[in-house]
Coordinates of C-alpha atoms in Angstrom, one line a residue:
Chain A
M1 CA 101.1 68.7 115.7
A2 CA 98.8 68.0 118.4
V3 CA 95.4 68.9 119.8
V4 CA 95.2 69.7 123.5
T5 CA 91.8 69.0 125.0
A6 CA 90.7 68.9 128.6
V7 CA 89.7 65.5 129.9
E8 CA 86.3 65.4 131.6
T9 CA 86.9 64.6 135.3
R10 CA 84.3 63.1 137.6
P11 CA 84.4 63.4 141.4
R12 CA 84.7 59.6 141.9
R13 CA 83.8 59.6 145.5
N14 CA 81.7 56.5 145.1
V15 CA 84.7 54.6 143.8
E16 CA 86.5 55.8 146.9
L17 CA 83.7 54.4 149.1
V18 CA 83.9 51.0 147.5
L19 CA 87.7 50.8 147.9
L20 CA 87.3 52.0 151.5
V21 CA 85.1 49.0 152.2
V22 CA 87.8 46.7 150.9
S23 CA 90.4 48.5 153.0
L24 CA 88.3 48.1 156.1
G25 CA 87.9 44.5 155.2
I26 CA 91.7 44.1 155.2
A27 CA 91.9 45.6 158.7
V28 CA 89.0 43.6 160.1
G29 CA 90.1 40.4 158.4
A30 CA 93.5 40.7 159.9
Y31 CA 92.0 41.3 163.4
V32 CA 89.8 38.2 163.0
L33 CA 92.8 36.1 161.9
V34 CA 94.9 37.2 164.8
G35 CA 92.1 36.3 167.2
I36 CA 91.8 32.9 165.7
A37 CA 95.6 32.3 166.0
A38 CA 95.8 33.6 169.5
E39 CA 92.7 32.2 171.2
G40 CA 91.3 29.8 168.6
R41 CA 88.2 32.0 168.1
V42 CA 87.1 35.4 166.7
E43 CA 87.8 38.0 169.4
A44 CA 84.5 39.3 170.7
N45 CA 85.4 43.0 170.4
W46 CA 86.2 42.9 166.6
T47 CA 83.1 44.9 165.9
W48 CA 84.4 47.7 168.2
V49 CA 87.8 47.9 166.7
G50 CA 86.5 47.6 163.1
G51 CA 83.7 49.9 163.8
G52 CA 86.0 52.5 165.4
L53 CA 88.3 52.6 162.4
A54 CA 85.3 52.6 160.0
V55 CA 83.7 55.6 161.7
L56 CA 87.0 57.5 161.5
V57 CA 87.7 56.9 157.8
L58 CA 84.1 57.2 156.7
G59 CA 84.1 60.5 158.5
V60 CA 87.0 61.7 156.4
H61 CA 85.2 60.3 153.3
A62 CA 82.1 62.4 154.2
V63 CA 84.2 65.5 154.8
L64 CA 85.8 64.9 151.4
R65 CA 82.4 64.8 149.7
V66 CA 81.6 68.3 151.1
V67 CA 84.9 70.2 150.9
A68 CA 87.0 68.4 148.3
P69 CA 84.8 66.4 146.0
Y70 CA 87.3 66.0 143.2
A71 CA 90.1 64.7 145.5
D72 CA 92.1 61.7 144.4
P73 CA 89.9 58.5 145.0
V74 CA 92.7 56.1 146.0
I75 CA 94.8 58.0 148.5
L76 CA 92.3 57.6 151.4
P77 CA 91.7 53.8 150.9
I78 CA 95.4 53.1 150.7
T79 CA 96.1 55.0 153.8
T80 CA 93.3 53.3 155.6
A81 CA 94.5 49.8 154.6
I82 CA 98.1 50.5 155.7
N83 CA 97.0 52.1 159.0
G84 CA 94.5 49.3 159.7
L85 CA 97.0 46.6 159.0
G86 CA 99.6 48.4 161.2
L87 CA 97.1 48.6 164.1
V88 CA 96.4 44.9 163.9
V89 CA 100.0 43.9 163.8
I90 CA 100.7 46.1 166.8
H91 CA 97.7 44.4 168.5
R92 CA 99.2 41.0 167.6
L93 CA 102.5 42.0 169.2
D94 CA 100.6 43.2 172.2
I95 CA 99.2 39.8 172.7
A96 CA 102.6 38.2 172.5
E97 CA 104.4 40.7 174.7
E98 CA 101.5 41.5 177.1
T99 CA 101.6 45.2 176.4
N100 CA 98.8 47.6 175.4
L101 CA 100.2 49.7 172.6
A102 CA 97.4 49.1 170.0
T103 CA 94.9 51.1 172.1
R104 CA 97.3 54.1 172.1
Q105 CA 97.9 53.7 168.4
L106 CA 94.1 53.7 167.8
L107 CA 93.9 56.8 169.9
W108 CA 96.6 58.5 167.8
T109 CA 94.9 57.4 164.6
A110 CA 91.8 59.2 165.9
I111 CA 93.9 62.3 166.6
G112 CA 95.6 62.1 163.2
V113 CA 92.3 61.7 161.4
G114 CA 90.9 64.6 163.4
A115 CA 93.9 66.7 162.3
A116 CA 93.4 65.7 158.7
V117 CA 89.7 66.7 158.8
A118 CA 90.7 70.0 160.4
V119 CA 93.2 70.7 157.6
L120 CA 90.8 69.8 154.9
W121 CA 88.1 71.9 156.5
L122 CA 90.2 75.0 157.2
V123 CA 92.5 75.0 154.2
R124 CA 90.1 75.4 151.3
D125 CA 92.8 76.4 148.9
H126 CA 96.3 75.2 149.3
R127 CA 97.8 78.3 147.8
I128 CA 97.0 80.3 151.0
L129 CA 99.7 78.1 152.6
A130 CA 102.3 79.9 150.4
R131 CA 101.7 83.0 152.5
Y132 CA 103.2 81.3 155.5
T133 CA 106.5 80.4 153.8
W134 CA 108.8 82.1 156.3
T135 CA 106.6 81.5 159.3
A136 CA 106.8 77.8 158.4
A137 CA 110.6 78.0 158.2
L138 CA 110.8 79.7 161.6
L139 CA 108.4 77.2 163.3
G140 CA 110.0 74.2 161.5
F141 CA 113.5 75.0 162.5
G142 CA 112.3 75.8 166.0
L143 CA 110.5 72.5 166.3
L144 CA 113.6 70.7 165.0
L145 CA 115.8 72.2 167.7
L146 CA 113.2 71.9 170.5
P147 CA 114.5 68.5 171.8
L148 CA 117.9 70.1 172.5
L149 CA 116.4 72.4 175.1
P150 CA 116.9 71.4 178.7
F151 CA 114.0 70.0 180.8
I152 CA 111.6 69.2 178.0
G153 CA 114.0 67.5 175.7
R154 CA 114.2 63.7 176.2
N155 CA 117.0 61.3 175.3
I156 CA 115.5 58.0 174.4
R157 CA 117.6 55.1 173.1
G158 CA 120.5 57.4 172.3
A159 CA 118.6 59.9 170.1
R160 CA 117.6 63.3 171.4
I161 CA 114.5 63.8 169.2
W162 CA 111.7 63.6 171.8
I163 CA 110.1 66.3 174.0
G164 CA 108.3 65.2 177.0
L165 CA 105.6 66.8 179.1
G166 CA 104.7 64.6 182.0
P167 CA 103.8 61.2 180.7
L168 CA 103.4 62.4 177.1
S169 CA 106.3 62.3 174.7
F170 CA 106.3 63.7 171.1
Q171 CA 108.7 63.9 168.2
P172 CA 108.5 67.5 167.0
G173 CA 110.7 66.6 164.0
E174 CA 107.7 64.9 162.5
I175 CA 105.7 68.1 162.4
A176 CA 108.8 70.0 161.3
K177 CA 109.0 67.8 158.3
I178 CA 105.7 69.2 157.0
L179 CA 106.5 72.8 157.8
L180 CA 109.9 72.5 156.1
A181 CA 108.3 70.9 153.0
L182 CA 106.0 74.0 153.0
F183 CA 109.0 76.3 153.4
F184 CA 111.1 74.6 150.7
A185 CA 108.1 74.7 148.2
G186 CA 107.3 78.4 149.0
Y187 CA 111.0 79.5 148.9
L188 CA 112.0 77.5 145.8
V189 CA 109.0 78.5 143.7
T190 CA 110.3 82.1 143.9
A191 CA 114.0 81.4 143.8
R192 CA 114.1 78.7 141.2
D193 CA 114.9 80.9 138.2
S194 CA 118.2 82.1 139.6
L195 CA 119.0 78.6 140.8
A196 CA 118.2 77.0 137.4
L197 CA 119.2 79.5 134.7
V198 CA 122.4 81.2 135.9
G199 CA 125.8 79.6 135.8
R200 CA 128.3 77.9 133.5
R201 CA 127.9 74.6 131.7
F202 CA 130.6 72.0 132.4
L203 CA 130.7 68.4 131.3
G204 CA 127.0 68.6 130.4
L205 CA 126.1 69.9 133.8
Q206 CA 124.8 73.3 134.5
L207 CA 126.9 74.5 137.4
P208 CA 125.4 77.2 139.7
R209 CA 127.1 80.3 140.7
A210 CA 129.0 80.2 144.1
R211 CA 126.5 82.4 145.8
D212 CA 123.6 80.3 144.7
L213 CA 125.0 77.4 146.6
G214 CA 124.0 79.1 149.8
P215 CA 120.6 77.5 150.4
I216 CA 121.8 73.9 149.8
L217 CA 124.8 74.5 152.1
V218 CA 122.6 75.8 154.8
A219 CA 120.3 72.7 154.5
W220 CA 123.4 70.5 154.6
V221 CA 124.9 72.1 157.7
L222 CA 121.5 72.0 159.4
S223 CA 120.9 68.3 158.7
L224 CA 124.5 67.6 159.9
G225 CA 123.7 69.5 163.0
V226 CA 120.7 67.3 163.6
L227 CA 122.9 64.3 163.1
V228 CA 125.6 65.6 165.6
F229 CA 123.4 67.0 168.3
E230 CA 120.3 64.9 168.2
R231 CA 122.1 61.8 167.0
D232 CA 119.4 60.9 164.6
L233 CA 120.6 59.6 161.3
G234 CA 117.0 59.2 159.9
T235 CA 115.7 62.7 160.4
S236 CA 118.9 64.2 159.2
L237 CA 118.7 62.1 156.0
L238 CA 115.0 62.9 155.5
F239 CA 115.5 66.7 155.7
F240 CA 118.5 66.8 153.3
G241 CA 116.8 64.4 150.9
L242 CA 113.6 66.5 150.9
F243 CA 115.5 69.7 150.2
V244 CA 117.5 68.2 147.3
A245 CA 114.3 66.5 145.8
V246 CA 112.3 69.8 145.9
L247 CA 115.3 71.7 144.5
Y248 CA 115.5 69.2 141.6
V249 CA 111.8 69.4 140.9
A250 CA 111.9 73.2 141.0
T251 CA 114.9 73.6 138.7
E252 CA 115.0 70.5 136.6
R253 CA 118.8 70.6 136.8
T254 CA 120.6 67.3 137.3
S255 CA 123.6 69.3 138.7
W256 CA 121.7 69.8 142.0
I257 CA 121.3 66.1 142.4
V258 CA 125.0 65.6 141.8
I259 CA 125.9 68.4 144.2
G260 CA 123.5 67.1 146.8
M261 CA 124.7 63.5 146.6
S262 CA 128.3 64.6 146.8
L263 CA 127.6 66.7 149.9
F264 CA 125.6 63.8 151.3
V265 CA 128.5 61.3 150.7
A266 CA 131.0 63.8 152.2
G267 CA 128.8 64.3 155.3
A268 CA 128.2 60.6 155.7
V269 CA 131.9 59.7 155.5
L270 CA 132.7 62.5 157.9
A271 CA 130.1 61.3 160.4
W272 CA 131.3 57.7 160.0
R273 CA 134.9 58.7 160.8
I274 CA 134.0 60.8 163.8
F275 CA 131.0 59.4 165.6
S276 CA 130.9 56.0 167.3
H277 CA 127.1 55.6 167.0
V278 CA 127.4 56.0 163.2
Q279 CA 130.3 53.5 163.2
R280 CA 128.2 51.0 165.1
R281 CA 125.4 51.3 162.6
V282 CA 127.8 50.7 159.7
D283 CA 129.3 47.7 161.4
I284 CA 125.8 46.2 161.9
W285 CA 125.0 46.9 158.3
L286 CA 128.2 45.3 156.8
H287 CA 129.0 42.5 159.3
P288 CA 125.9 41.5 161.3
F289 CA 126.9 37.9 161.7
E290 CA 130.5 38.5 163.0
P291 CA 131.2 37.7 166.6
G292 CA 132.2 41.3 167.5
T293 CA 129.0 43.0 166.3
F294 CA 126.6 40.2 166.8
E295 CA 125.4 41.6 170.2
N296 CA 124.5 44.9 168.6
A297 CA 123.1 43.4 165.4
F298 CA 120.7 41.1 167.2
Q299 CA 117.7 43.2 166.0
V300 CA 118.7 43.2 162.4
V301 CA 119.7 39.5 162.4
Q302 CA 116.5 38.4 164.1
G303 CA 114.5 40.5 161.5
L304 CA 116.3 38.7 158.7
Y305 CA 115.6 35.3 160.2
G306 CA 112.0 36.3 160.7
M307 CA 111.6 37.2 157.0
A308 CA 113.4 34.1 156.0
S309 CA 111.0 31.9 158.0
G310 CA 108.1 33.7 156.5
G311 CA 109.1 32.7 153.0
L312 CA 106.9 33.2 150.0
L313 CA 103.4 33.0 151.7
G314 CA 104.2 33.8 155.3
T315 CA 103.5 31.9 158.5
G316 CA 100.0 33.4 158.8
L317 CA 99.0 36.4 161.0
G318 CA 99.5 35.5 164.6
E319 CA 101.4 32.3 163.8
G320 CA 105.0 33.6 163.6
R321 CA 107.3 34.8 166.3
P322 CA 108.0 38.4 165.3
D323 CA 107.9 39.4 169.0
I324 CA 111.4 38.1 169.5
I325 CA 112.7 41.2 167.7
P326 CA 113.2 44.1 169.9
F327 CA 111.0 47.1 169.0
A328 CA 109.1 44.9 166.5
E329 CA 106.1 47.3 166.7
S330 CA 108.0 50.4 165.5
D331 CA 111.3 50.1 163.7
F332 CA 110.8 46.4 162.7
I333 CA 107.1 46.2 161.9
F334 CA 108.2 45.7 158.3
T335 CA 109.9 42.4 159.2
A336 CA 107.0 41.3 161.4
I337 CA 104.7 41.6 158.3
G338 CA 107.3 39.9 156.1
E339 CA 107.3 37.0 158.5
E340 CA 103.6 36.6 158.9
L341 CA 102.4 37.6 155.4
G342 CA 105.5 36.5 153.5
L343 CA 106.9 38.0 150.3
T344 CA 103.5 38.0 148.8
G345 CA 102.1 40.2 151.5
I346 CA 105.1 42.5 151.7
F347 CA 105.0 43.1 147.9
A348 CA 101.3 44.0 148.2
L349 CA 102.2 46.4 151.0
L350 CA 105.1 48.0 149.0
L351 CA 102.8 48.3 146.0
L352 CA 100.3 50.2 148.1
Y353 CA 103.1 52.6 149.2
L354 CA 104.2 52.9 145.6
I355 CA 100.8 53.8 144.4
L356 CA 100.3 56.3 147.2
V357 CA 103.6 58.0 146.2
E358 CA 102.6 57.8 142.5
R359 CA 99.3 59.5 143.3
G360 CA 101.1 62.3 145.1
L361 CA 103.5 62.8 142.2
R362 CA 100.6 62.7 139.7
T363 CA 98.9 65.4 141.8
A364 CA 102.1 67.4 141.5
I365 CA 102.0 67.0 137.7
G366 CA 98.3 68.0 137.6
A367 CA 98.6 71.0 139.9
R368 CA 98.2 74.3 138.1
D369 CA 100.4 76.4 140.4
G370 CA 104.1 76.0 141.0
F371 CA 103.7 76.1 144.8
G372 CA 101.2 73.2 144.8
K373 CA 103.4 71.2 142.5
L374 CA 106.5 71.6 144.7
L375 CA 104.6 70.9 147.9
A376 CA 102.9 67.8 146.6
A377 CA 106.1 66.5 145.1
G378 CA 108.0 67.2 148.3
L379 CA 105.5 65.5 150.6
S380 CA 105.2 62.5 148.3
F381 CA 109.0 62.2 148.3
T382 CA 109.1 62.2 152.1
I383 CA 106.8 59.2 152.1
A384 CA 108.9 57.4 149.5
L385 CA 112.2 58.2 151.2
Q386 CA 110.9 56.9 154.6
C387 CA 109.8 53.6 153.0
F388 CA 113.1 53.2 151.2
V389 CA 115.1 54.0 154.3
V390 CA 113.2 51.6 156.6
A391 CA 112.8 48.7 154.1
G392 CA 116.4 49.2 153.0
G393 CA 117.6 49.4 156.6
V394 CA 115.9 46.2 157.8
T395 CA 116.9 44.3 154.6
R396 CA 120.5 45.5 154.9
V397 CA 120.6 47.5 151.7
I398 CA 121.6 50.6 153.6
P399 CA 122.6 51.1 157.3
L400 CA 119.7 51.1 159.7
T401 CA 118.4 54.5 160.7
G402 CA 115.7 55.8 163.1
L403 CA 112.9 56.3 160.6
V404 CA 109.6 54.4 160.7
M405 CA 107.2 53.2 158.0
P406 CA 104.5 55.8 157.5
F407 CA 101.1 54.8 158.9
L408 CA 102.3 51.3 159.7
A409 CA 104.6 51.6 162.6
Y410 CA 103.8 52.4 166.2
G411 CA 104.3 56.1 167.0
G412 CA 101.9 58.9 167.6
S413 CA 103.9 61.8 166.2
S414 CA 104.6 60.0 162.9
L415 CA 100.9 58.9 162.5
L416 CA 99.7 62.4 163.2
S417 CA 102.1 64.1 160.8
N418 CA 101.4 61.5 158.0
W419 CA 97.7 62.0 158.3
I420 CA 98.3 65.8 157.9
V421 CA 100.5 65.0 154.8
V422 CA 97.6 63.0 153.3
A423 CA 95.1 65.8 154.0
I424 CA 97.4 68.3 152.2
L425 CA 97.8 65.9 149.2
L426 CA 94.0 65.4 149.1
R427 CA 93.5 69.1 149.1
I428 CA 96.0 69.7 146.3
S429 CA 94.7 66.8 144.3
D430 CA 91.2 68.3 144.6
A431 CA 92.5 71.6 143.1
A432 CA 94.4 69.7 140.4
R433 CA 91.5 67.6 139.2
R434 CA 88.7 70.2 139.5
P435 CA 87.5 70.6 135.9
A436 CA 87.2 74.4 135.3
P437 CA 89.4 76.7 137.3
A438 CA 87.5 79.7 138.6
E439 CA 90.0 82.0 136.8
V440 CA 93.4 81.8 135.3
T441 CA 95.8 83.0 137.8
G442 CA 99.5 83.2 137.7
Chain B
M1 CA 89.7 24.8 163.7
S2 CA 91.3 22.5 161.3
E3 CA 94.7 23.0 159.7
L4 CA 93.0 23.2 156.2
T5 CA 90.7 26.0 157.2
L6 CA 93.5 27.9 158.8
T7 CA 95.6 27.6 155.6
L8 CA 92.7 28.6 153.4
L9 CA 92.1 31.7 155.7
R10 CA 95.7 32.6 155.5
L11 CA 95.9 32.4 151.7
G12 CA 92.5 34.1 151.5
Y13 CA 93.8 37.0 153.4
L14 CA 96.8 37.4 151.0
A15 CA 94.3 37.2 148.1
L16 CA 92.3 40.0 149.8
L17 CA 95.4 42.2 150.0
W18 CA 96.0 41.7 146.3
I19 CA 92.4 42.3 145.5
L20 CA 92.8 45.8 147.0
V21 CA 96.0 46.4 145.1
L22 CA 94.5 45.3 141.8
S23 CA 91.2 47.2 142.2
V24 CA 93.2 50.3 143.0
V25 CA 95.2 49.8 139.8
G26 CA 91.9 49.2 138.0
V27 CA 90.6 52.6 139.3
L28 CA 93.8 54.3 138.1
R29 CA 93.5 52.9 134.6
S30 CA 90.2 54.6 134.2
D31 CA 91.2 57.7 136.1
L32 CA 92.6 60.4 133.8
F33 CA 92.7 64.0 134.5
G34 CA 94.4 67.1 133.2
T35 CA 94.8 67.6 129.5
R36 CA 95.0 64.9 126.8
V37 CA 97.3 65.5 123.9
T38 CA 96.2 63.6 120.7
R39 CA 97.8 63.6 117.3
R40 CA 96.0 65.5 114.7
P41 CA 94.2 63.4 112.1
A42 CA 95.9 63.2 108.7
P43 CA 95.2 66.2 106.4
G44 CA 92.2 65.6 104.2
T45 CA 89.9 64.5 107.0
P46 CA 87.0 66.9 106.7
G47 CA 87.1 69.8 109.1
R48 CA 90.2 68.7 111.1
G49 CA 93.1 69.3 108.6
I50 CA 95.3 72.3 109.0
P51 CA 94.1 75.0 106.8
A52 CA 96.7 77.2 105.1
P53 CA 97.4 80.2 107.4
A54 CA 94.9 82.9 106.5
P55 CA 96.4 86.1 105.3
P56 CA 96.2 89.0 107.8
R57 CA 92.9 90.8 107.5
G58 CA 91.7 94.0 109.0
R59 CA 88.6 94.4 111.0
D60 CA 86.2 92.4 108.9
T61 CA 82.8 92.5 110.6
E62 CA 81.1 90.1 108.2
D63 CA 83.5 87.4 109.2
R64 CA 83.1 87.8 112.9
K65 CA 81.5 84.8 114.5
T66 CA 82.5 83.0 117.7
P67 CA 85.9 81.4 117.5
R68 CA 86.2 77.9 118.7
T69 CA 89.9 77.2 118.7
L70 CA 93.2 79.0 119.2
V71 CA 95.8 77.7 116.7
V72 CA 99.6 78.2 116.8
T73 CA 100.7 78.9 113.2
E74 CA 104.4 79.7 113.8
G75 CA 107.0 78.9 116.4
S76 CA 108.1 75.7 118.1
L77 CA 104.5 74.8 119.0
K78 CA 103.3 75.2 115.4
G79 CA 100.2 73.1 114.7
T80 CA 99.1 73.0 118.3
S81 CA 95.5 73.9 118.9
L82 CA 93.6 74.7 122.1
A83 CA 89.8 74.6 122.5
L84 CA 88.3 77.9 123.6
G85 CA 85.8 77.9 126.3
Q86 CA 84.8 80.7 128.7
A87 CA 88.1 80.8 130.6
A88 CA 90.8 83.3 129.8
I89 CA 94.0 82.0 128.3
L90 CA 97.3 83.0 129.7
I91 CA 100.3 82.8 127.3
G92 CA 103.9 82.7 128.3
R93 CA 106.9 80.7 129.5
A94 CA 105.8 80.2 133.1
P95 CA 104.5 76.6 133.8
E96 CA 101.2 77.9 135.2
C97 CA 100.2 79.4 131.8
T98 CA 97.4 77.8 129.8
L99 CA 99.7 77.8 126.7
V100 CA 103.2 77.3 127.9
L101 CA 105.7 78.5 125.2
E102 CA 109.3 77.4 124.8
D103 CA 110.2 80.6 123.2
D104 CA 113.2 82.6 124.4
Y105 CA 111.7 85.8 123.0
S106 CA 108.5 85.6 125.1
S107 CA 108.1 86.6 128.7
N108 CA 107.1 84.4 131.6
R109 CA 103.6 85.9 131.6
H110 CA 103.4 87.5 128.2
A111 CA 99.9 88.0 127.1
R112 CA 96.3 87.1 128.0
L113 CA 93.3 86.3 125.7
F114 CA 90.0 86.8 127.4
L115 CA 86.3 86.9 126.6
D116 CA 84.4 90.1 127.2
A117 CA 80.8 90.3 126.1
G118 CA 81.2 87.7 123.4
T119 CA 84.4 89.2 122.0
W120 CA 87.9 87.8 122.5
L121 CA 90.4 90.5 123.5
V122 CA 94.1 90.3 123.7
E123 CA 96.0 92.1 126.4
D124 CA 99.8 92.5 126.8
L125 CA 100.9 91.7 130.4
G126 CA 103.9 94.0 130.3
S127 CA 106.1 91.7 128.3
T128 CA 109.6 92.6 127.3
N129 CA 109.2 92.2 123.5
G130 CA 105.6 93.2 123.2
T131 CA 102.6 91.6 121.7
Y132 CA 101.6 92.4 118.1
L133 CA 98.1 92.1 116.7
G134 CA 98.6 92.1 112.9
R135 CA 101.2 94.8 112.5
S136 CA 100.3 97.0 115.4
K137 CA 101.6 96.7 118.9
V138 CA 99.0 95.9 121.5
E139 CA 99.0 98.7 124.1
S140 CA 95.6 98.1 125.7
P141 CA 93.1 95.2 125.5
T142 CA 92.2 95.0 121.8
P143 CA 89.5 92.8 120.1
V144 CA 91.0 90.0 118.1
D145 CA 89.2 88.9 114.9
I146 CA 89.2 85.4 113.5
G147 CA 92.3 84.8 111.4
T148 CA 94.3 87.9 112.6
P149 CA 97.8 86.8 113.6
V150 CA 98.8 87.5 117.2
R151 CA 102.6 87.5 117.6
V152 CA 104.1 86.6 121.0
G153 CA 107.9 86.4 120.8
R154 CA 108.5 84.1 117.9
T155 CA 105.2 82.4 118.2
V156 CA 102.2 83.4 116.1
L157 CA 98.7 82.5 117.1
E158 CA 95.3 82.9 115.6
L159 CA 91.7 82.4 116.4
R160 CA 89.8 79.9 114.3
R161 CA 86.1 79.1 114.1

């Protein structure tokens, strides 16, 4: 016995503007604090850095007012805050290590924001993306395998996931992530009935037919292939996790989670038995302080010491020594923030990620079409999985893998792809929150 | 700069981070969208109680006014009502339908109710078990009068003023 009524929605762009000002305040405030810690005064160019970031995100805000007025009001401010904080922490590490990575990161932020604006402007209805399901599959798998090609593939720090053209290097897997999310959503929205309804029930689980296992096995073999040939644990985990998550959302069958997890455990144990680089990661995870592994585990151990010295309230931005950790600006930016902003700051950051993912999933619930639902759920899940894998890796909940915190860590490819993800989520949320649909479609 | 100022700045920055988190949460609290499902008021409240299902009537032109709601009178969703606007209403098991039925006897996209020149019409969308208006099977878009039962699988709907 219930009455179903539509809730009046408002565009809420003004709320977004207010929140954006607070977000920019977080970025500028961090920059000022780092300047005070490093040189005892406010760095003179803070207006340029703050102004640059402000122009970029207010540009996105203005575009949203025109092309997606009903888009979710908190996604952009959260993204801005995380991206801005990441920029400043990278700048802070630059000062300590005498590098100049923050400028590159700001440049990549501009490219990412440009890509997000282009997506919002060109894709006026996310459902047209469903037409490119198989094109996305082809391009996605192609990009994933691109680093294996001779000449352009680069092997950096043991993982073959980069391509290089001259001085530029890029991780095509980051873009492949979006294309494969598109493909999984488009494919599963049509195939879900046969994957959900057919099969026998056993111990409360609906078991699929043998031939319906095909897609999940293909995804499994492919992610194992990434692990074996590109030696990248993180990307492999991300793709398989994404597929299982979208499959579960599409079919609502717990059996797919059980099947996916068993395949994952089998694959992980197999990889651990066979490959030395996986064994090394597991040793670092389980025994970081033992004499035999201490050399390899230096990064993890130093990260733990950093977070411990930060304590509850942190040492203050620019006051700690996060630069001791190798690759503090990319893989270990999480511990750098834990050291300088403490548990209080890290919890605020994790809550921002949590709300970002929640907004994505809320968009999926609100979306009126199956494709939009699956795409929004899949993209939000990739953000959540990356956060879990990185935060879990540096805090020794799970073995360390090669993923980076979205928007926070140094890395152009990741920044670019995550801004595109945000643009797609904003586009779907605009469609989900728009009050009267033009027509009922199905 | 003194130690005290630095400490205050450091703690102030953490406070700023939490101000953002809390204001975002505040925005979410007031940010609802989609549909709201409320319990129907207790019977006896004027105008909102569930009237007894009206007996099927033929074409009764005197009674024809604009219907305001679509009410489910039989089936698992019995008692649910939907406000009618200008938009068409798609009925079926598929999640993208306006009225999503959990009814094994209905098709994914079973039937459609739409407004044409002030009259609501029902159209069968090629369903397996058919759509019935009163006792007759709907073959082509047919006008629906207020109070006439529309049967979709095991679910019966009617238009109410």
